[in-house]
Coordinates of C-alpha atoms and ligand atoms in Angstrom, one line a residue:
X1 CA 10.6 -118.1 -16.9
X2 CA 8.7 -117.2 -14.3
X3 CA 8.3 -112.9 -13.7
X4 CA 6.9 -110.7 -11.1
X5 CA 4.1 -108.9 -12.5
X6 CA 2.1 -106.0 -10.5
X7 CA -0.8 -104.9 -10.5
X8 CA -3.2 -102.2 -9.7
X9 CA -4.7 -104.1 -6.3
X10 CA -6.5 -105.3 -4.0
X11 CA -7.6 -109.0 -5.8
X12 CA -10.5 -108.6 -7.7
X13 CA -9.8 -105.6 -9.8
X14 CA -10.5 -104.8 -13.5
X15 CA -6.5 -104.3 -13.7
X16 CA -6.2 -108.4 -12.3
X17 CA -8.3 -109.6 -15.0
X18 CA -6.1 -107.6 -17.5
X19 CA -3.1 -108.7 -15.9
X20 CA -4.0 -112.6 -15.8
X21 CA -4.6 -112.0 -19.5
X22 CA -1.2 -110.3 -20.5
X23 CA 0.2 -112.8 -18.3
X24 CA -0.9 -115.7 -18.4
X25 CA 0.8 -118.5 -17.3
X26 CA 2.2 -118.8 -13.9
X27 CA 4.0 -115.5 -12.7
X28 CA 3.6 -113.9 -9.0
X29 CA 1.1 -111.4 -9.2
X30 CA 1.3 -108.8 -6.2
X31 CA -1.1 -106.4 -5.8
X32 CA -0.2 -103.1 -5.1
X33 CA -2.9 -100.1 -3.7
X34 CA -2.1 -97.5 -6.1
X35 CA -0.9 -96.9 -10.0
X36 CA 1.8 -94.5 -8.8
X37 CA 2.8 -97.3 -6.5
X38 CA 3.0 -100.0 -9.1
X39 CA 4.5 -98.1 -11.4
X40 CA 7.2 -96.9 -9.0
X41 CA 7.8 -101.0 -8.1
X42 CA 8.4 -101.4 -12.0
X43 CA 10.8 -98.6 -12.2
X44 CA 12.8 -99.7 -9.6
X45 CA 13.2 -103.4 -10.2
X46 CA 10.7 -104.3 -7.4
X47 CA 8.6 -106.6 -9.9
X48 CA 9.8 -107.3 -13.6
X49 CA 6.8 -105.8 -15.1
X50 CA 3.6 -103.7 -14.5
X51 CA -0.4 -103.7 -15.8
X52 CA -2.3 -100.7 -15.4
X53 CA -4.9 -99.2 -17.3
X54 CA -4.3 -96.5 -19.6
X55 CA -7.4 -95.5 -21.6
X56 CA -10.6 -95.4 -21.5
X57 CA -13.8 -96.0 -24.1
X58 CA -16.3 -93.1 -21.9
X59 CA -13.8 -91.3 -20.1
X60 CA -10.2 -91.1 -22.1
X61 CA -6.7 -91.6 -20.9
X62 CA -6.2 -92.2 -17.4
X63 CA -4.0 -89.7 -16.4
X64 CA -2.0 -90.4 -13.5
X65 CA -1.3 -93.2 -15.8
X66 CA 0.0 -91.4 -18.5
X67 CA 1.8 -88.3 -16.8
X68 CA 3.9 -91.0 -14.6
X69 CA 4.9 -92.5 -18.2
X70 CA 6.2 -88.9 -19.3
X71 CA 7.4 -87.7 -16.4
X72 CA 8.0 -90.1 -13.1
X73 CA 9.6 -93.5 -14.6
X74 CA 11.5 -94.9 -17.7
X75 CA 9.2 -98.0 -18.7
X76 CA 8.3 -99.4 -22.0
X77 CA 5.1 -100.7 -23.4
X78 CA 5.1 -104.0 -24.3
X79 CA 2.3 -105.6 -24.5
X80 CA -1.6 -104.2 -24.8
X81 CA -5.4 -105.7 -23.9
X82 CA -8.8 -104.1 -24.5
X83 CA -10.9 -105.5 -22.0
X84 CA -14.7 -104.6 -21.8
X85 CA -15.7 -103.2 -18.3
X86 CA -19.0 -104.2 -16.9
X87 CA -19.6 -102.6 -13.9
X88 CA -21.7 -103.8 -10.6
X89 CA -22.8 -101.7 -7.3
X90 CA -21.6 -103.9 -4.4
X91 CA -22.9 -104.0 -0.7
X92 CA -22.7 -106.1 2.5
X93 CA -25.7 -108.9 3.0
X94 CA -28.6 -107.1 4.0
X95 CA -28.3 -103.6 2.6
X96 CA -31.0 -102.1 0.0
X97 CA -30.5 -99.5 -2.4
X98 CA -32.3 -97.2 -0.1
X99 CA -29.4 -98.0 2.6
X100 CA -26.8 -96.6 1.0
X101 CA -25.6 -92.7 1.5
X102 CA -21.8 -93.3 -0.1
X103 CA -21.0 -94.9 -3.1
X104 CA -17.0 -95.6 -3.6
X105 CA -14.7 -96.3 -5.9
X106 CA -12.0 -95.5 -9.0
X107 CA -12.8 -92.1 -10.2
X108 CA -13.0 -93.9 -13.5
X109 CA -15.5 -96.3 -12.1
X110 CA -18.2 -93.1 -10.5
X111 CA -17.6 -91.6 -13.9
X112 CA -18.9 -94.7 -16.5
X113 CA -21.6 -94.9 -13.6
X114 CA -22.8 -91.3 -13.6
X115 CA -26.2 -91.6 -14.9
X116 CA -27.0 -94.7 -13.0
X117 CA -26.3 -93.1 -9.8
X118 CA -27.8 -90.3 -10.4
X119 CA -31.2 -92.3 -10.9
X120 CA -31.3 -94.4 -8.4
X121 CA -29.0 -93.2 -5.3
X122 CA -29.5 -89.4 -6.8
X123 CA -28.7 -88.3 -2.8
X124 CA -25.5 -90.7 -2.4
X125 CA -22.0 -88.9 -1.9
X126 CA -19.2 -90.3 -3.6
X127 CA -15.8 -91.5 -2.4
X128 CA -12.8 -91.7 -4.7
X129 CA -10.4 -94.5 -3.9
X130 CA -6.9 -96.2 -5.6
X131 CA -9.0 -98.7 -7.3
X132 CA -12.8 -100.7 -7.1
X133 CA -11.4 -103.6 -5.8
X134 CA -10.4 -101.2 -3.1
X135 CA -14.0 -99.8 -2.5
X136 CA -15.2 -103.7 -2.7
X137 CA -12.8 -104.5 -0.1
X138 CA -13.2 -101.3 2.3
X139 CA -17.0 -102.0 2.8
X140 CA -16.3 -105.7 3.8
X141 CA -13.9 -104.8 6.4
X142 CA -16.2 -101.8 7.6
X143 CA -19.1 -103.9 7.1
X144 CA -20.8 -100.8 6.6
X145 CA -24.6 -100.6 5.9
X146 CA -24.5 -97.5 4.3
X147 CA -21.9 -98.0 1.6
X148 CA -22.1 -99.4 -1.8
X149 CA -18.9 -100.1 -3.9
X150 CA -18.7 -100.1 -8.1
X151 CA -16.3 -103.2 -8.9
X152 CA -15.8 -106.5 -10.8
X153 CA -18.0 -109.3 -10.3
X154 CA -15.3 -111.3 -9.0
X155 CA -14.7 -108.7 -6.1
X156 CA -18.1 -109.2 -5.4
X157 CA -17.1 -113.0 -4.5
X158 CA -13.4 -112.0 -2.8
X159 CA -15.3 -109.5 -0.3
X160 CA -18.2 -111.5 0.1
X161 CA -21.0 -108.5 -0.9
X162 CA -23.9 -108.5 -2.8
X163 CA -24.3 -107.3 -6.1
X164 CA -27.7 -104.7 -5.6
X165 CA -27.8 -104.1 -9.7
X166 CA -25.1 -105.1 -12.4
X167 CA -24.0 -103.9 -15.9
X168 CA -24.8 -100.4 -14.5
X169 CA -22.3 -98.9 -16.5
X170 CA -23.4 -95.3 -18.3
X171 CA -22.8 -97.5 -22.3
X172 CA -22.9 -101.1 -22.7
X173 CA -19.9 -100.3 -25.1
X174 CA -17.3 -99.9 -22.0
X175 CA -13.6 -100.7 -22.7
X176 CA -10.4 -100.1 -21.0
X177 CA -7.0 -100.3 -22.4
X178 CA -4.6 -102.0 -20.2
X179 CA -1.1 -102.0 -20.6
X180 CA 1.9 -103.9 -20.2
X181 CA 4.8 -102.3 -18.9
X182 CA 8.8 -102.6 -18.1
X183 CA 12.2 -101.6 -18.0
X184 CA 13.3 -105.2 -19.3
X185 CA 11.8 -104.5 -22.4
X186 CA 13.9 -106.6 -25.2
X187 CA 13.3 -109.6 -22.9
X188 CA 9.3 -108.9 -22.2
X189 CA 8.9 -107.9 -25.5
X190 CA 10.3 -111.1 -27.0
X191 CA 8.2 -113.0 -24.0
X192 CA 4.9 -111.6 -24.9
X193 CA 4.7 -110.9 -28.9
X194 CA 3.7 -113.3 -31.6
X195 CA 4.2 -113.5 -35.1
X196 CA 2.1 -112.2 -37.8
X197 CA 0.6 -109.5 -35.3
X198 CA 0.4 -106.0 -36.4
X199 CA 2.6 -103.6 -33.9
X200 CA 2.0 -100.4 -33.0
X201 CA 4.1 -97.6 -31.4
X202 CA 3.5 -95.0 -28.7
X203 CA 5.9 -91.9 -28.7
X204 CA 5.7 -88.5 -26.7
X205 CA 6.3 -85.5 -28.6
X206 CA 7.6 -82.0 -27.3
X207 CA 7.3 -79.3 -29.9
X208 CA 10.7 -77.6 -30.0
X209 CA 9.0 -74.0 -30.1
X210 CA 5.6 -72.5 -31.1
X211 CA 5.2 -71.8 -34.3
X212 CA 2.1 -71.5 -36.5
X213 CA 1.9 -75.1 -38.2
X214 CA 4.4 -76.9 -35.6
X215 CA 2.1 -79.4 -34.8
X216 CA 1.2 -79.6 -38.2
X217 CA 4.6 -80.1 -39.5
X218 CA 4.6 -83.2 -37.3
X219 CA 1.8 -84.6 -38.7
X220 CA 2.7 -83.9 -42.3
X221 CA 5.6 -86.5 -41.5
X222 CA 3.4 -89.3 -40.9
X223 CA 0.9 -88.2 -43.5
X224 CA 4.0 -88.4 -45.6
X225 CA 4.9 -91.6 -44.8
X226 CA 1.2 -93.1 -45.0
X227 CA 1.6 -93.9 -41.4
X228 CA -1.9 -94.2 -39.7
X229 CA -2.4 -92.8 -36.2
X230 CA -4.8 -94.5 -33.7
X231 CA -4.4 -91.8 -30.9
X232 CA -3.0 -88.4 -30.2
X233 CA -3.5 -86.5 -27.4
X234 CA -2.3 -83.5 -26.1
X235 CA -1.5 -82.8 -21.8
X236 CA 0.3 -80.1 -20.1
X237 CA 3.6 -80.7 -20.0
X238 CA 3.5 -79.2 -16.3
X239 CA 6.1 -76.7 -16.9
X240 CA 4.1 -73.7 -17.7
X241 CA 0.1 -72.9 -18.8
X242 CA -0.8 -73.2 -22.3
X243 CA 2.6 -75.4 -22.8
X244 CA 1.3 -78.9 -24.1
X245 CA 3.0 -82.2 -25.8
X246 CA 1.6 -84.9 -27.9
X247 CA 1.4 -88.7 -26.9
X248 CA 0.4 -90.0 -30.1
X249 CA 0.0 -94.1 -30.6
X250 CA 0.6 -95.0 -34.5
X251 CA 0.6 -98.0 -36.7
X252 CA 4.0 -99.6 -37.2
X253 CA 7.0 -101.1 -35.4
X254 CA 9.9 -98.3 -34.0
X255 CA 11.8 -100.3 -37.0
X256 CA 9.6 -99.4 -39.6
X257 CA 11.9 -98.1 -42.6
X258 CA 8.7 -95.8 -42.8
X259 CA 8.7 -95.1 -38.9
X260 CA 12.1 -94.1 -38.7
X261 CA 11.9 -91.7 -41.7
X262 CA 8.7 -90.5 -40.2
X263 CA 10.4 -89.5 -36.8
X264 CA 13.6 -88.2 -38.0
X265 CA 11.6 -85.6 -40.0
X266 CA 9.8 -85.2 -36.4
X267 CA 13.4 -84.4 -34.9
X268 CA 13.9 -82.2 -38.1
X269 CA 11.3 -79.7 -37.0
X270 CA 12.6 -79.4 -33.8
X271 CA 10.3 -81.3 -31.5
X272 CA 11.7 -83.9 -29.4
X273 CA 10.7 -87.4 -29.2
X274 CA 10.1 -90.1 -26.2
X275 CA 9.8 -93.5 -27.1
X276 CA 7.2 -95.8 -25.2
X277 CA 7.2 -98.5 -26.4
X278 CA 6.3 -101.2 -29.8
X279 CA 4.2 -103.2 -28.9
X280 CA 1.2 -105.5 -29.9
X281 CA -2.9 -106.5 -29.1
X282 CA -4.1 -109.1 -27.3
X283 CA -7.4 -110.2 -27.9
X284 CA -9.3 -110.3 -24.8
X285 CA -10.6 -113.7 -23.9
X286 CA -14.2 -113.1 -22.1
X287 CA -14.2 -115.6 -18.6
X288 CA -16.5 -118.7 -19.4
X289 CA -19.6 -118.5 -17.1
X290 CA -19.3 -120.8 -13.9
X291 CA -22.5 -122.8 -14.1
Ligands
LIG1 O1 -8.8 -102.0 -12.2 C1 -9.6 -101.5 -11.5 O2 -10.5 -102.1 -10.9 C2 -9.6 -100.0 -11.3 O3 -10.0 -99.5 -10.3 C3 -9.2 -99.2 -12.4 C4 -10.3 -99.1 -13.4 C5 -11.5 -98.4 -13.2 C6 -12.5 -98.4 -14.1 C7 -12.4 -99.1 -15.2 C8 -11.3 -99.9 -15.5 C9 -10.2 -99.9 -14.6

């Protein structure tokens, strides 16, 4: 079977390497310039699937990612990677570190970099764009000799730039969580899982209303059931100030005899519940070194 698969674009993004990975025999891949836009395409049967990241080691959840999986689309997780980010400042032939005056890219990306920037181009602006590859890609066609771009080593070789300093990320330890996701999600899910893996489950939880110990109560039902959770998270739910719900990621298939008890007590106190998705790891596989 051969799928369409998006991805957070232009070539040469973190979100390409992730998506190669989830995906790896041979589907289309089309870029696309923006998460909203990819995951948009997925909802409306554009492509068969999506891969964006989600999470964060240094900076947390991505947001817009996870707001557009509450509120904007009906997808499903099905399929995760942890890939470790290793970030490089990017500029056309010819430009030193004292050239540049802008430095572009994901907000993510100028985040993990802070401290790097701050010593070395401490009077450089920043510019947020859709993705790094973006940045990478901008400064190529501009060919700008004031810009620098934080991106992938591989963009680096799509856009034809230098790479003025690499690994300039704020901790060495640097991973993003990328996800896999669809509205086809029996038939992904079957495509992408293997046996023996351990699943896990993200759901979204609204508290029905505010009462001392509501969260609490919710808890209490996975404590109960011995279920271990490996996020939880609260956002605005955008209705009103101070009004939040819960995406929490636990361990355990939506199956589960144990999962299902757990979330029926959930529905018992009153909160309501958003599935996302069962889904499992793959292990990232590090590129080989071209000699
Ligand atoms: O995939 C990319 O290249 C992105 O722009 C998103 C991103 C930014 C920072 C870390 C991982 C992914």
């Amino acid at each position: 079977m051969e799928y369409k698969i998006g991805y957070l674009g232009p070539k040469g993004t973190f979100t390409q390497q992730a998506a190669e990975q989830l995906m790896p025999d041979n589907h289309q891949m089309i870029p696309y310039p923006s998460i909203a836009d990819v995951l948009i395409a997925a909802d409306e049967g554009e492509v068969d699937a999506a891969v964006v990241p989600i999470e964060n080691s240094i900076e947390g959840s991505v947001n817009l990612t996870v707001d557009f999986l509450a509120h904007q689309v009906e997808l499903y997780i099905v399929k995760e990677v942890v890939v470790p980010v290793s970030h490089s400042l990017l500029v056309n032939k010819g430009v030193a570190l004292h050239d540049v005056e802008v430095v572009a890219s994901h907000p993510q990306a100028i985040a993990q970099c802070r401290q790097f920037l701050r010593e070395f181009v401490p009077s450089a602006i920043t510019e947020t764009v859709h993705s790094t590859a973006k940045a990478a890609e901008m400064i190529h066609e501009s060919k700008s000799t004031k810009m620098a771009a934080i991106g992938t080593v591989l963009a680096a070789e799509i856009y034809d730039l230098n790479i003025l300093a690499a690994n300039i990320q704020d901790r060495t330890n640097n991973n993003t969580r990328f996800v896999l996701v669809t509205k086809k999600r029996d038939e992904l899910v079957e495509y992408v899982s293997t046996p023996h893996e351990p699943w896990k489950t993200s759901i979204l939880v609204t508290l029905g209303k505010d009462y001392p110990g509501a969260l609490y109560e919710v808890l209490r039902s996975f404590a109960e059931e011995e279920i271990d959770l490996t996020k939880i998270e609260s956002r605005p739910t955008k209705k009103q100030l101070g009004s939040y719900h819960f995406f929490i990621d636990l361990q355990g298939h939506i199956d589960d005899p144990s999962v299902q008890r757990a979330l029926a007590h959930v529905k018992k106190t009153g909160s309501t519940l958003q599935y996302l998705g069962s889904y499992q790891l793959l292990t990232f596989v590090p590129a080989k070194k071209s000699s």
